Coordinates of C-alpha atoms in Angstrom, one line a residue:
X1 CA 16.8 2.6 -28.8
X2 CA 14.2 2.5 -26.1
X3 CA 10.6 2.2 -26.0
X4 CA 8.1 2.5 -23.3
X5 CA 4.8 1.8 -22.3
X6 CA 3.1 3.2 -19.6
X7 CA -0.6 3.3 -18.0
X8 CA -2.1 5.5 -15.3
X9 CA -5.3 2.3 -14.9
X10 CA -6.0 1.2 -10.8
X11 CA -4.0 -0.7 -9.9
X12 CA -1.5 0.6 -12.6
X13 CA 0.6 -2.7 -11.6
X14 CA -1.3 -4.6 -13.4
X15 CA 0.4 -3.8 -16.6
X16 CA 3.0 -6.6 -15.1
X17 CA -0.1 -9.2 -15.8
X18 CA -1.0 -7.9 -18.8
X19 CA 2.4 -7.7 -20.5
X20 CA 3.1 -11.5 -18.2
X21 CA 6.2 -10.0 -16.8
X22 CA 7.0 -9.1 -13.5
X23 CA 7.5 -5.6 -12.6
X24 CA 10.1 -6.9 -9.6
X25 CA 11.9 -8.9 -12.0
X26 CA 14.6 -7.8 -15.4
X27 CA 13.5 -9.9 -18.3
X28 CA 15.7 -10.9 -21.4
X29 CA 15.6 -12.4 -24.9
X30 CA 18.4 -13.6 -26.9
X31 CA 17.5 -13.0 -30.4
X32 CA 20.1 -13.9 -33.8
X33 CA 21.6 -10.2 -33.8
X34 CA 22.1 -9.1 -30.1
X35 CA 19.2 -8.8 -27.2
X36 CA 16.3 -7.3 -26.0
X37 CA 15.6 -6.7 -22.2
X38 CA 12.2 -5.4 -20.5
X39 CA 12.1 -3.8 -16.8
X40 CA 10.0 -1.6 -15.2
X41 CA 11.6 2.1 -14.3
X42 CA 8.6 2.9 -12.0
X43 CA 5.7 0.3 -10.7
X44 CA 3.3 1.9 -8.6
X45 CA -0.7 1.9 -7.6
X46 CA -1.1 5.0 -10.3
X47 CA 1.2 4.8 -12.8
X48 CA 3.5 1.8 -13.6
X49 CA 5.9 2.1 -16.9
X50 CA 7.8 -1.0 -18.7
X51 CA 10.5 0.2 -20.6
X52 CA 11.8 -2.4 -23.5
X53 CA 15.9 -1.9 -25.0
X54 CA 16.8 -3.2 -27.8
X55 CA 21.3 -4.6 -28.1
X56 CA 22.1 -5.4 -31.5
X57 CA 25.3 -6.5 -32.3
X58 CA 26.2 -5.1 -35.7
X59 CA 28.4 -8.2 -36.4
X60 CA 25.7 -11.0 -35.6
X61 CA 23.5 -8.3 -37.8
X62 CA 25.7 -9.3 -41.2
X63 CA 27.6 -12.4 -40.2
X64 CA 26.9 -14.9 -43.4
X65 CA 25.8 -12.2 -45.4
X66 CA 27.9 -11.7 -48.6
X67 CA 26.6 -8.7 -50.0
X68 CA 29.3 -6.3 -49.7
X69 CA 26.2 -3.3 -48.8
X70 CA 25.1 -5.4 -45.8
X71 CA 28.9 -4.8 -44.4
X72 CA 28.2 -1.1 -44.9
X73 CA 28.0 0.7 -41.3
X74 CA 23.9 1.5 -40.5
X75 CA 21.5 3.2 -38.4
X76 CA 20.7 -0.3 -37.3
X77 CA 22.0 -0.8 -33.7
X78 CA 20.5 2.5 -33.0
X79 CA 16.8 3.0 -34.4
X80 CA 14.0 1.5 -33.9
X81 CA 13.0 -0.8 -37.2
X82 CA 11.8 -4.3 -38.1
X83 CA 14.4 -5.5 -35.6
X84 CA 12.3 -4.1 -32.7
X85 CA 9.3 -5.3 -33.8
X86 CA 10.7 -9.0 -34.0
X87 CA 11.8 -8.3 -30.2
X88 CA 8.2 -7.5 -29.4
X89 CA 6.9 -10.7 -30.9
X90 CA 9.5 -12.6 -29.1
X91 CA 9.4 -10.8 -25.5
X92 CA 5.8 -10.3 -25.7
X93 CA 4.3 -12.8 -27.4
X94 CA 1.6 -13.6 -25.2
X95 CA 0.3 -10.2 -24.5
X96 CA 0.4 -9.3 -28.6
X97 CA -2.1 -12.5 -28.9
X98 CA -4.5 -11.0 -26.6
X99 CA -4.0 -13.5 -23.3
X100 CA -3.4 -12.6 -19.8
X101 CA -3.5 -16.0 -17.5
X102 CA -4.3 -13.9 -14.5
X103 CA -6.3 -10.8 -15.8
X104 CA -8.4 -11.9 -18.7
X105 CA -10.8 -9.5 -18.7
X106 CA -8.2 -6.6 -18.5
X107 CA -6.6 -7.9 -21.2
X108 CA -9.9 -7.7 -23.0
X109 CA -10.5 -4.0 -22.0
X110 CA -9.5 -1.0 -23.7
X111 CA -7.0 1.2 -20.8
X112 CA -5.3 4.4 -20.8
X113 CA -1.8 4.0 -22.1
X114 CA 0.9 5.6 -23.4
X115 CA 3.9 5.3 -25.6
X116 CA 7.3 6.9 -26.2
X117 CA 10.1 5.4 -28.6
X118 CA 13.4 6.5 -29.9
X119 CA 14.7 7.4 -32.1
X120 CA 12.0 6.4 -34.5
X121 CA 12.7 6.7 -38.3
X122 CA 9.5 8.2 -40.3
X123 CA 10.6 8.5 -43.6
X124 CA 7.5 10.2 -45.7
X125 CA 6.2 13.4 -45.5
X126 CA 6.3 15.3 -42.7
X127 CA 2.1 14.3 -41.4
X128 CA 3.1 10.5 -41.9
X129 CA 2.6 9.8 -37.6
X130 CA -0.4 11.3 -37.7
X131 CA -1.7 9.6 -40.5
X132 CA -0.8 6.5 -38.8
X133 CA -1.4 7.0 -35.5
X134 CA -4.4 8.9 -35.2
X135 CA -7.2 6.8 -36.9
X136 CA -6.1 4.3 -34.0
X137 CA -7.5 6.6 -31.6
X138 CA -4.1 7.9 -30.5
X139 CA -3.1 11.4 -30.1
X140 CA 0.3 11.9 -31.3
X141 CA 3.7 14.0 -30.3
X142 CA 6.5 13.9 -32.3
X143 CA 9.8 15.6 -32.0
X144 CA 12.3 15.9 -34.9
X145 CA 15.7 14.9 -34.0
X146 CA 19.2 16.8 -35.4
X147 CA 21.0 15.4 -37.5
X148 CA 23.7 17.0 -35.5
X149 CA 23.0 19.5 -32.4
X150 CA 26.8 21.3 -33.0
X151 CA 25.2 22.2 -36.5
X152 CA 21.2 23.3 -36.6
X153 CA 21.9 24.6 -40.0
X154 CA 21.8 20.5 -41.5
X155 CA 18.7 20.4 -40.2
X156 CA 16.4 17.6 -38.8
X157 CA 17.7 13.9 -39.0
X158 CA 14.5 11.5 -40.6
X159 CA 14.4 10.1 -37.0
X160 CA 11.9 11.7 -34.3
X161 CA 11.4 11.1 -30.7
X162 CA 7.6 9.9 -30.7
X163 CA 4.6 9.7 -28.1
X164 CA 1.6 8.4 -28.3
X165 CA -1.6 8.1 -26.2
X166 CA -4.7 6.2 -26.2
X167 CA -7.5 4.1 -24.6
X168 CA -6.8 1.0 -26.2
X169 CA -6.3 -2.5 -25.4
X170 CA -2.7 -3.6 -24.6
X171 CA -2.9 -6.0 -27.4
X172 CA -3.9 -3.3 -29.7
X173 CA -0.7 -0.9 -28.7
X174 CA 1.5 -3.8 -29.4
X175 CA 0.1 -4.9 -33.0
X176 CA 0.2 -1.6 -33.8
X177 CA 3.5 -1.1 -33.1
X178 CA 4.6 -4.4 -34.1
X179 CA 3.0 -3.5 -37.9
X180 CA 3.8 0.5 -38.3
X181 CA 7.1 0.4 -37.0
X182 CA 8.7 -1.2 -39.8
X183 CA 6.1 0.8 -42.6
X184 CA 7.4 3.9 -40.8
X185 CA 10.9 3.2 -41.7
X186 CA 10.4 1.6 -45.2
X187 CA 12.5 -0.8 -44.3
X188 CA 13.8 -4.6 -42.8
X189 CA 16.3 -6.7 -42.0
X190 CA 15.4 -9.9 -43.3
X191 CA 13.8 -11.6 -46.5
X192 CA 10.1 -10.2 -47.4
X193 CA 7.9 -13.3 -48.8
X194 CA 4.7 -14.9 -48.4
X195 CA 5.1 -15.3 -44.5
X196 CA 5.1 -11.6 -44.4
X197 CA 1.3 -11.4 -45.6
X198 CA 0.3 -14.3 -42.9
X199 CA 2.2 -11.9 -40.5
X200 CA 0.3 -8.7 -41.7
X201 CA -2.9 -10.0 -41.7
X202 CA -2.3 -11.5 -38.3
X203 CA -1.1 -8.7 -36.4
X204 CA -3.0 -6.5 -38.7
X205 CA -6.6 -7.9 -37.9
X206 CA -9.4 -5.8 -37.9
X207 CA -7.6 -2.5 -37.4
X208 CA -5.9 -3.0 -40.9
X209 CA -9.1 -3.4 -42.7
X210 CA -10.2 0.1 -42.1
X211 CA -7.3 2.0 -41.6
X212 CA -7.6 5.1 -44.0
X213 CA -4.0 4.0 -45.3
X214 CA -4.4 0.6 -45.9
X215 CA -3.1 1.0 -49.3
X216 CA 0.2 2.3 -47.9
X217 CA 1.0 0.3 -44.7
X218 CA 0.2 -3.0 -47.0
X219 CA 2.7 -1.6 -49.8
X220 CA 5.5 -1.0 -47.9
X221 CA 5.5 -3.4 -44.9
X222 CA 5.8 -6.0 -48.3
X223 CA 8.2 -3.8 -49.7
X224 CA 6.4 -3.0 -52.7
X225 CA 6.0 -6.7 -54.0
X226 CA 3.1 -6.3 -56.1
X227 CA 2.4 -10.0 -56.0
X228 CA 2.8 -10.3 -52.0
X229 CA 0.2 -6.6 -51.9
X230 CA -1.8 -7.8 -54.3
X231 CA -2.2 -11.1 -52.1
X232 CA -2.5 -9.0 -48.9
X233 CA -5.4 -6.9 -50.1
X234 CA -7.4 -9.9 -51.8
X235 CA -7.3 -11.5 -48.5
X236 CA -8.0 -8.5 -46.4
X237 CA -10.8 -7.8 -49.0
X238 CA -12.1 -11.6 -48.3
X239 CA -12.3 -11.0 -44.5
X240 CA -14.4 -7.3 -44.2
X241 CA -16.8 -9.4 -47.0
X242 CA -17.1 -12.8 -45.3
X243 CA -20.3 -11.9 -44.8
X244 CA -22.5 -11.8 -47.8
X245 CA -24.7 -8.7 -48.5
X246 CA -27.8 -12.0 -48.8
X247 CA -26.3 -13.1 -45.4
X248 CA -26.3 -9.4 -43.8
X249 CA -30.0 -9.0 -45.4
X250 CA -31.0 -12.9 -43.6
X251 CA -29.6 -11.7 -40.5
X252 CA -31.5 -8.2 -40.5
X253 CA -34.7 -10.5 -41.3
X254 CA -35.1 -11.8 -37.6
X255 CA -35.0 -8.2 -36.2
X256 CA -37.5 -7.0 -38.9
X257 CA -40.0 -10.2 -38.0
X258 CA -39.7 -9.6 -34.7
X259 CA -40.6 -5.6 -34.9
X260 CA -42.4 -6.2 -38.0
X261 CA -46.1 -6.3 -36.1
X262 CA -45.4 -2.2 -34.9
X263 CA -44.0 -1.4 -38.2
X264 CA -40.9 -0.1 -36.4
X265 CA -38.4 0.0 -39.1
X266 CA -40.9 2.8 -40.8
X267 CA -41.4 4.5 -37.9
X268 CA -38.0 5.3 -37.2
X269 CA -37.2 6.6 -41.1
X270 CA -40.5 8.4 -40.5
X271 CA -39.1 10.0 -37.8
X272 CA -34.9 10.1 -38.6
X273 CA -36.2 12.3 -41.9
X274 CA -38.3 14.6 -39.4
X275 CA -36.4 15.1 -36.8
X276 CA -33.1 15.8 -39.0
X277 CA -35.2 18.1 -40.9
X278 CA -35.9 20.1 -37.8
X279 CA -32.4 20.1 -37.1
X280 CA -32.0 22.1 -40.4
X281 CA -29.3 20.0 -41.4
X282 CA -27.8 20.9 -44.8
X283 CA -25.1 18.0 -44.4
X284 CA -25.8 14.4 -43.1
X285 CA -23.6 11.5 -42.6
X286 CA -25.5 7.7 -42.4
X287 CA -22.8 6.0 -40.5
X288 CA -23.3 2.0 -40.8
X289 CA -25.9 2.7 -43.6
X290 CA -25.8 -0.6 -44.6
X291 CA -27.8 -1.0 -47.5
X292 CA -29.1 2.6 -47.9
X293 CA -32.5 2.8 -46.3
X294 CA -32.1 5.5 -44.3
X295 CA -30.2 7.7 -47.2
X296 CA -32.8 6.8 -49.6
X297 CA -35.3 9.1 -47.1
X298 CA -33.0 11.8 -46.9
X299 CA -33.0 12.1 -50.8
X300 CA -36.3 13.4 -50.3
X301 CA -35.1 16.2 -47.6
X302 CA -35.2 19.6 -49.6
X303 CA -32.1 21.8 -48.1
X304 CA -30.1 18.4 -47.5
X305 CA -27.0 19.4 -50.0
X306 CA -24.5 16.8 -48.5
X307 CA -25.5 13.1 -47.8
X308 CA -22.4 10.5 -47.2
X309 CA -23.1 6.9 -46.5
X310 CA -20.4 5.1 -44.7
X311 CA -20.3 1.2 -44.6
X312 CA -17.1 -1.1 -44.0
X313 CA -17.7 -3.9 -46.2
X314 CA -17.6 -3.0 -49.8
X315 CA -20.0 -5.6 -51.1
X316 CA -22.8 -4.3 -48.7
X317 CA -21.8 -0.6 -49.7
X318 CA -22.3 -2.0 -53.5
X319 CA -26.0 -3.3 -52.5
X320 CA -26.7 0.3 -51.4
X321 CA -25.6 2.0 -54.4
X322 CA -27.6 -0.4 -56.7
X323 CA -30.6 0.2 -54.3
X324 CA -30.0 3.2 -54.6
X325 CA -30.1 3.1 -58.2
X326 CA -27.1 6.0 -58.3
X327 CA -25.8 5.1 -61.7
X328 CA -29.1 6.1 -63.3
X329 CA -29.8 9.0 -61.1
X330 CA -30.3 12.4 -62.2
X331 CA -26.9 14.7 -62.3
X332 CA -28.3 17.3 -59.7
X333 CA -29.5 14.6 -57.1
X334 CA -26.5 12.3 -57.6
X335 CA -24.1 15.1 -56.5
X336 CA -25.9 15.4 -53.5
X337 CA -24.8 11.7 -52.4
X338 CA -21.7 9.7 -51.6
X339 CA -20.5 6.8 -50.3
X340 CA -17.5 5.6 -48.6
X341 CA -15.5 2.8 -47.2
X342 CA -14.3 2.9 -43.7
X343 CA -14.5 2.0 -40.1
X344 CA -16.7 3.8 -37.4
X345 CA -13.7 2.9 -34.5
X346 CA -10.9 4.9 -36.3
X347 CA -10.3 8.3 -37.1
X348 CA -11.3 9.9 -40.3
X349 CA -10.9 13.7 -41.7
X350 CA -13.3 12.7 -44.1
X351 CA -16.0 12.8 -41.5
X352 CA -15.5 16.3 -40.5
X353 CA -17.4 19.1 -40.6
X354 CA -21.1 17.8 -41.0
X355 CA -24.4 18.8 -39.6
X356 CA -25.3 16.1 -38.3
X357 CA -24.3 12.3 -38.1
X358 CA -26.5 9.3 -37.4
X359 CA -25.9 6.0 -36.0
X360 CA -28.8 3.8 -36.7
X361 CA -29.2 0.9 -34.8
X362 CA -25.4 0.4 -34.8
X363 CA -24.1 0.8 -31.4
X364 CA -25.5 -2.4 -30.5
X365 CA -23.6 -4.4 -33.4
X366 CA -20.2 -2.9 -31.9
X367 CA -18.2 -5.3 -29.1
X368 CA -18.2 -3.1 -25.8
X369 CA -14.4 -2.3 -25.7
X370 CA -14.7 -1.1 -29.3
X371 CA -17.3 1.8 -28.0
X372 CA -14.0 4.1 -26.5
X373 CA -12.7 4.1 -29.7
X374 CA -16.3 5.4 -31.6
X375 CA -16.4 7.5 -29.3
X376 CA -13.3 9.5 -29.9
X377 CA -13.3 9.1 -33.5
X378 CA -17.0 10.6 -33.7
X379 CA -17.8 12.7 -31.2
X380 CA -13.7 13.4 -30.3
X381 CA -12.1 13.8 -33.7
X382 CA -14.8 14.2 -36.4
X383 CA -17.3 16.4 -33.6
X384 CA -20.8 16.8 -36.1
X385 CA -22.7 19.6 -34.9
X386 CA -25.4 17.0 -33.8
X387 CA -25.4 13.0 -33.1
X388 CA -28.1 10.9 -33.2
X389 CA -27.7 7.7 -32.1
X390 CA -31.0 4.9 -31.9
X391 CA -30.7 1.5 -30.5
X392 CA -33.4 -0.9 -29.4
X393 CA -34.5 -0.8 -25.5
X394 CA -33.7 -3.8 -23.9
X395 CA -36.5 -3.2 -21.5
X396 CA -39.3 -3.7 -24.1
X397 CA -37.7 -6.8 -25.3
X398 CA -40.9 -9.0 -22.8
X399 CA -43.9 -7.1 -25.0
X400 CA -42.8 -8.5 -28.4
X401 CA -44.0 -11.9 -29.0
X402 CA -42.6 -15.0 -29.2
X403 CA -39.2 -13.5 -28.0
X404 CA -37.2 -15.7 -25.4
X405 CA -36.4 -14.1 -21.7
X406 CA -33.1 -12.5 -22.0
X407 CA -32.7 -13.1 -25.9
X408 CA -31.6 -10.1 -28.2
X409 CA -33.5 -9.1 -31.1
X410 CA -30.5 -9.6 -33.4
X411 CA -28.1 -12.4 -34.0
X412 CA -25.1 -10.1 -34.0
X413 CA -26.0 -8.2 -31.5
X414 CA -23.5 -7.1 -28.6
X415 CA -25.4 -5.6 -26.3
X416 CA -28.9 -4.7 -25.8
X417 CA -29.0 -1.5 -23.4
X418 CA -32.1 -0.9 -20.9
X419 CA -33.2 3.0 -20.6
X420 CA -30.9 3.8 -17.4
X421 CA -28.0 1.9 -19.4
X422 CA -28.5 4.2 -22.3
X423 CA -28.9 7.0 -20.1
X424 CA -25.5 6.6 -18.7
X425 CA -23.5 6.2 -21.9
X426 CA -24.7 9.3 -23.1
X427 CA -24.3 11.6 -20.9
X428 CA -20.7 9.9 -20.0
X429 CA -19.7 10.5 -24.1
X430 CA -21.7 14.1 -23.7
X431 CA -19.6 15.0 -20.5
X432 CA -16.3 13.6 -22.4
X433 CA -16.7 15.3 -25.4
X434 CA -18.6 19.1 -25.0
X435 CA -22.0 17.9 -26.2
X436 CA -25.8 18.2 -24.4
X437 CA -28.1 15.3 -25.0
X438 CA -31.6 14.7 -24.6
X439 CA -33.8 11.7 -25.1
X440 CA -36.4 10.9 -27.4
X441 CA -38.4 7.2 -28.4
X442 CA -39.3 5.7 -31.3
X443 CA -42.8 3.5 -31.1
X444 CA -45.6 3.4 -29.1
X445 CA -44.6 3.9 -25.7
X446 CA -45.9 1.6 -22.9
X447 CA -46.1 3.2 -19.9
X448 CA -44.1 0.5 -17.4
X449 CA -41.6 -0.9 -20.6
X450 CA -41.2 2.8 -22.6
X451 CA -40.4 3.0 -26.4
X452 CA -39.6 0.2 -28.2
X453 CA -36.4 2.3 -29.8
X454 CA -34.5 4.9 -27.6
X455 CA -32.9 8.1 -29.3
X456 CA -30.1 10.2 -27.9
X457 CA -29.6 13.5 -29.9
X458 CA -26.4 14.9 -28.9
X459 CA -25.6 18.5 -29.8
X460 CA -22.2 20.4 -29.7
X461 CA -22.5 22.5 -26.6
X462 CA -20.6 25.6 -28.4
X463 CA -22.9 24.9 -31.5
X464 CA -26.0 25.5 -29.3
X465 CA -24.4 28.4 -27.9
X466 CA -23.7 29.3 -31.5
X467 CA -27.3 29.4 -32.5
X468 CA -28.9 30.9 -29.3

């Protein structure tokens, strides 16, 4: 079994700090059924590669066991499994948890990296990688292996050879692993109980909340123990709703005094419903639509047949349908509406083929190494035809009154962008991605400070081709 991890970041060295082992030096573990050793195959300025083999000694795998099937010979020496990911937690400990003594703030950025491991089981059906992989931002390679090269009529083992790529954080790559590994082979070595939930919902964090298959990572990394899943997904439920639809409507309350005085919030569903009207959208996607203000507008777009609100946390997604009053809405106008669960970071196929998608003061609410990952599951993966994207500008921050110098108009916000810092994540993500953008504002616009809210409407370059 081997397993690899490689990056092409300046200075691509640094992987040795961000993994806290030294790409001179071989590094080994002894572990209770053989040994796991890491060492770096190449280590240079552009591309630097630690490769990770797992040794298991089949006897130390069953010694004390008495069932007479653990004495059975297995695939276990040779494939990857729950075996490799306890080597992980034990050679890499540090770097799964998200430190780096040396190179902090690397360890806190999303890099390019890449993966290969095999021979990986994936037992499922035959898009089971991708449906893993791929909502984590990866793109995904896989290659069956033979059951038996000398005969290509028994045809393709369970095991592939896999790689994977990304811009993620190291820590990411390594939970990730650490998790699907063992839910791609529906399998492990060792007693499933209550530890195992503590140990999903640790490595899982907030990638597992959102993950399209939640359902089916959760049921069989526990093996199918309805109490243990049923544990698991209370708990995961607990932590996307911590905060309180009343607590999410509090915190929105500071913003809305603050831009109250300019009525800004109307101004911008004023202008949302216009400008998607222009667009001549017949399909619209609110993503981070909260509590439904913005969709409750585009009911009242003739033409609009398609309108899909996504939130993450189900209790705030709730609020919006009982805003929304949906359960007491006509047939022909409820069919034109639906809501959904998920997570604007990870990929979605439900989030294809739309007009347009809009991102409503949202960006700012995401951390800043989260951003690569919205941006290849929006504009990358699910590619709308056109992307709006508002956010406040930082810049007019000094006319609004009663505001400190250098405070944020929100509690949770991230960031705050000034006009040229907008600017330049736009047209990076339009370059990126085959999109044109141009800039609008929202407000009154002062003449030194600009608009109170900046607009970027992105549109697919080959859709404006399209309809010139």
């Amino acid at each position: 079994m081997l397993l690899t991890i490689s990056t092409t970041h300046r200075p691509a060295t640094d992987l040795g700090f961000l993994l806290m082992k030294h790409p001179e030096n071989v590094h080994s573990v002894d572990l209770p059924f053989g040994s796991a050793t890491l060492f770096y195959p190449e280590a240079g300025e552009d591309r630097c590669t630690a490769a990770i083999t797992l040794e298991v000694d089949p006897v130390a795998l069953v010694r004390g066991k008495s069932s007479i099937e653990d004495q059975y010979v297995n695939d276990r020496p040779y494939a990857a499994s729950s075996l490799l990911s306890v080597a992980l937690g034990r050679l890499l400990n540090t770097a799964m948890g998200g430190r780096s003594k040396l190179r902090q703030e690397l360890a806190d950025t999303a890099i390019p990296l890449e993966c290969s491991l095999t021979p990986l089981p994936a037992r499922g059906s035959a898009d089971l990688l991708a449906r893993m992989f791929e909502p984590l931002g990866y793109s995904v390679e896989a290659e069956a292996i033979a059951l038996d090269p000398a005969h290509p009529e028994w045809g393709a083992s369970p095991y592939v050879s896999l790689d994977i790529k990304g811009t993620v954080r190291v820590q990411d790559l390594l939970t990730h692993l650490f998790v699907l590994i063992p839910v791609l082979d529906n399998s492990k070595h060792y007693y499933v109980g209550e530890d195992e939930v503590k140990k999903l919902l640790q490595k899982g964090g907030e990638w597992l909340e959102a993950h399209p298959e939640k359902e089916l990572i959760v049921r069989r990394y526990l093996l199918g123990f309805r109490s243990l899943m049923r544990s698991a997904t209370e708990q995961l439920e607990e932590r996307v709703e911590a905060e309180e639809p009343e607590e999410h409507a509090s915190r929105d309350a500071e913003e809305e005094k603050i831009e109250k005085p300019i009525r800004l919030n109307t101004q911008r569903m004023d202008y949302l419903a216009d400008l998607i009207r222009n667009l001549g959208a017949s399909s619209v996607l609110d993503l981070g639509c909260g509590e439904g203000r913005l969709l409750r507008h585009l009911l009242a777009i003739k033409g609009l047949d398609r309108i899909v609100g996504v939130e993450v946390a189900p209790r705030v997604l709730a609020k919006a349908g009982d805003r929304l009053k949906l359960d007491h809405m006509p047939d022909i106008k409820r069919k034109r509406i639906e809501l959904m669960q998920g997570s604007l970071v990870y990929r979605d196929d439900r989030l294809k083929g739309f007009d347009v998608a809009a991102l409503v003061e949202v960006i700012e609410h995401i951390d800043a190494e989260r951003l690569p990952a919205l941006e290849a599951a929006l504009f990358g993966h699910a590619r709308p035809a056109n992307v709006i994207v508002t956010t406040p500008n930082s810049e007019y921050n000094v006319l609004f009154e009663g505001m400190e110098p250098g405070a944020m108009r929100h509690s949770d916000h991230r960031f705050e962008w000034s006009r040229s810092e907008f600017h330049h994540w736009s047209e990076s993500v339009a370059r990126a991605h085959g999109y044109e953008v141009r800039y609008e504002g929202i407000g009154s616009e002062d003449p030194t400070f600009g608009h109170p809210t900046q607009v970027a409407i992105f549109s697919r370059a080959d859709a404006v081709r399209e309809a010139a």
